[in-house]
Amino acid sequence: MALTVKNLEVECLAEEVACLAGETKTEAIRKALLERKARLARPERPRSEVIEEFLRDMQDLLPKGRRPTKGEEEEILGFGPEGY
């Protein structure tokens, strides 16, 4: 079955993505549809649940009974000597 795209924006996006990925437009579209299908098939968790889980996981990294120092905060966030 053939697919005809009659939308200039979609054609341009397909071309850009294909060039960035070094693949054909057909392959770029196929992969994009597979990725979207996988995301849509997963039940989305409420944002608050994701944040609470993240905070629970990070709790062990925080010093107990006091606010972390600036250096400790930067280490937790993954900042290096260069600031990133």
PDB file of C-alpha atoms in Angstrom:
ATOM      1  CA  MET A   1       0.000   0.000   0.000  1.00  0.00           C
ATOM      2  CA  ALA A   2       1.412   3.385  -0.991  1.00  0.00           C
ATOM      3  CA  LEU A   3       1.357   6.502   1.145  1.00  0.00           C
ATOM      4  CA  THR A   4       1.247   9.938  -0.440  1.00  0.00           C
ATOM      5  CA  VAL A   5       2.153  12.974   1.628  1.00  0.00           C
ATOM      6  CA  LYS A   6       0.456  16.147   0.433  1.00  0.00           C
ATOM      7  CA  ASN A   7       1.647  18.419   3.234  1.00  0.00           C
ATOM      8  CA  LEU A   8       4.758  20.520   2.573  1.00  0.00           C
ATOM      9  CA  GLU A   9       5.591  20.833   6.289  1.00  0.00           C
ATOM     10  CA  VAL A  10       5.500  17.044   6.737  1.00  0.00           C
ATOM     11  CA  GLU A  11       7.657  16.532   3.666  1.00  0.00           C
ATOM     12  CA  CYS A  12      10.229  19.050   4.948  1.00  0.00           C
ATOM     13  CA  LEU A  13      10.279  17.491   8.412  1.00  0.00           C
ATOM     14  CA  ALA A  14      10.754  14.029   6.935  1.00  0.00           C
ATOM     15  CA  GLU A  15      13.625  15.297   4.807  1.00  0.00           C
ATOM     16  CA  GLU A  16      15.297  17.070   7.772  1.00  0.00           C
ATOM     17  CA  VAL A  17      14.998  14.063  10.076  1.00  0.00           C
ATOM     18  CA  ALA A  18      16.227  11.698   7.371  1.00  0.00           C
ATOM     19  CA  CYS A  19      19.282  13.894   6.732  1.00  0.00           C
ATOM     20  CA  LEU A  20      20.085  14.216  10.445  1.00  0.00           C
ATOM     21  CA  ALA A  21      19.773  10.455  10.931  1.00  0.00           C
ATOM     22  CA  GLY A  22      21.508   9.500   7.694  1.00  0.00           C
ATOM     23  CA  GLU A  23      18.608   7.399   6.475  1.00  0.00           C
ATOM     24  CA  THR A  24      15.869   7.485   3.876  1.00  0.00           C
ATOM     25  CA  LYS A  25      12.677   9.459   4.396  1.00  0.00           C
ATOM     26  CA  THR A  26      10.742   6.197   4.479  1.00  0.00           C
ATOM     27  CA  GLU A  27      12.965   4.819   7.263  1.00  0.00           C
ATOM     28  CA  ALA A  28      12.774   8.093   9.216  1.00  0.00           C
ATOM     29  CA  ILE A  29       8.969   8.037   9.036  1.00  0.00           C
ATOM     30  CA  ARG A  30       8.829   4.327   9.948  1.00  0.00           C
ATOM     31  CA  LYS A  31      11.000   4.846  13.034  1.00  0.00           C
ATOM     32  CA  ALA A  32       9.054   7.934  14.098  1.00  0.00           C
ATOM     33  CA  LEU A  33       5.774   6.040  13.870  1.00  0.00           C
ATOM     34  CA  LEU A  34       7.205   3.074  15.811  1.00  0.00           C
ATOM     35  CA  GLU A  35       8.458   5.389  18.576  1.00  0.00           C
ATOM     36  CA  ARG A  36       5.107   7.191  18.801  1.00  0.00           C
ATOM     37  CA  LYS A  37       3.204   3.906  18.822  1.00  0.00           C
ATOM     38  CA  ALA A  38       5.361   2.657  21.719  1.00  0.00           C
ATOM     39  CA  ARG A  39       4.762   5.894  23.700  1.00  0.00           C
ATOM     40  CA  LEU A  40       1.015   5.772  23.121  1.00  0.00           C
ATOM     41  CA  ALA A  41       0.821   2.110  24.110  1.00  0.00           C
ATOM     42  CA  ARG A  42       2.446   2.815  27.508  1.00  0.00           C
ATOM     43  CA  PRO A  43       0.050   3.988  30.160  1.00  0.00           C
ATOM     44  CA  GLU A  44       1.130   7.469  31.224  1.00  0.00           C
ATOM     45  CA  ARG A  45       1.822   7.876  34.916  1.00  0.00           C
ATOM     46  CA  PRO A  46       0.693  11.064  36.630  1.00  0.00           C
ATOM     47  CA  ARG A  47       3.504  13.624  36.784  1.00  0.00           C
ATOM     48  CA  SER A  48       3.196  13.836  40.580  1.00  0.00           C
ATOM     49  CA  GLU A  49       3.844  10.080  40.840  1.00  0.00           C
ATOM     50  CA  VAL A  50       6.976  10.356  38.691  1.00  0.00           C
ATOM     51  CA  ILE A  51       8.281  13.274  40.787  1.00  0.00           C
ATOM     52  CA  GLU A  52       7.571  11.485  44.072  1.00  0.00           C
ATOM     53  CA  GLU A  53       9.430   8.387  42.842  1.00  0.00           C
ATOM     54  CA  PHE A  54      12.378  10.534  41.767  1.00  0.00           C
ATOM     55  CA  LEU A  55      12.506  12.262  45.157  1.00  0.00           C
ATOM     56  CA  ARG A  56      12.386   8.901  46.988  1.00  0.00           C
ATOM     57  CA  ASP A  57      15.271   7.652  44.848  1.00  0.00           C
ATOM     58  CA  MET A  58      17.293  10.811  45.532  1.00  0.00           C
ATOM     59  CA  GLN A  59      16.658  10.776  49.295  1.00  0.00           C
ATOM     60  CA  ASP A  60      19.667   8.541  49.963  1.00  0.00           C
ATOM     61  CA  LEU A  61      21.966  11.063  48.270  1.00  0.00           C
ATOM     62  CA  LEU A  62      20.941  13.921  50.562  1.00  0.00           C
ATOM     63  CA  PRO A  63      22.685  14.547  53.877  1.00  0.00           C
ATOM     64  CA  LYS A  64      20.472  13.739  56.855  1.00  0.00           C
ATOM     65  CA  GLY A  65      19.182  16.534  59.117  1.00  0.00           C
ATOM     66  CA  ARG A  66      20.652  19.509  57.240  1.00  0.00           C
ATOM     67  CA  ARG A  67      20.491  21.325  53.956  1.00  0.00           C
ATOM     68  CA  PRO A  68      23.096  20.168  51.418  1.00  0.00           C
ATOM     69  CA  THR A  69      26.026  22.481  50.794  1.00  0.00           C
ATOM     70  CA  LYS A  70      26.391  24.168  47.412  1.00  0.00           C
ATOM     71  CA  GLY A  71      29.089  21.623  46.506  1.00  0.00           C
ATOM     72  CA  GLU A  72      26.850  18.704  47.508  1.00  0.00           C
ATOM     73  CA  GLU A  73      23.957  20.142  45.482  1.00  0.00           C
ATOM     74  CA  GLU A  74      26.188  20.495  42.422  1.00  0.00           C
ATOM     75  CA  GLU A  75      27.490  16.950  42.845  1.00  0.00           C
ATOM     76  CA  ILE A  76      23.926  15.585  43.092  1.00  0.00           C
ATOM     77  CA  LEU A  77      22.958  17.524  39.959  1.00  0.00           C
ATOM     78  CA  GLY A  78      26.013  16.216  38.124  1.00  0.00           C
ATOM     79  CA  PHE A  79      27.820  19.529  37.718  1.00  0.00           C
ATOM     80  CA  GLY A  80      31.561  19.287  37.235  1.00  0.00           C
ATOM     81  CA  PRO A  81      34.357  21.807  37.746  1.00  0.00           C
ATOM     82  CA  GLU A  82      33.403  23.499  34.465  1.00  0.00           C
ATOM     83  CA  GLY A  83      29.873  24.149  35.730  1.00  0.00           C
ATOM     84  CA  TYR A  84      28.054  21.573  33.590  1.00  0.00           C
TER      85      TYR A  84
END
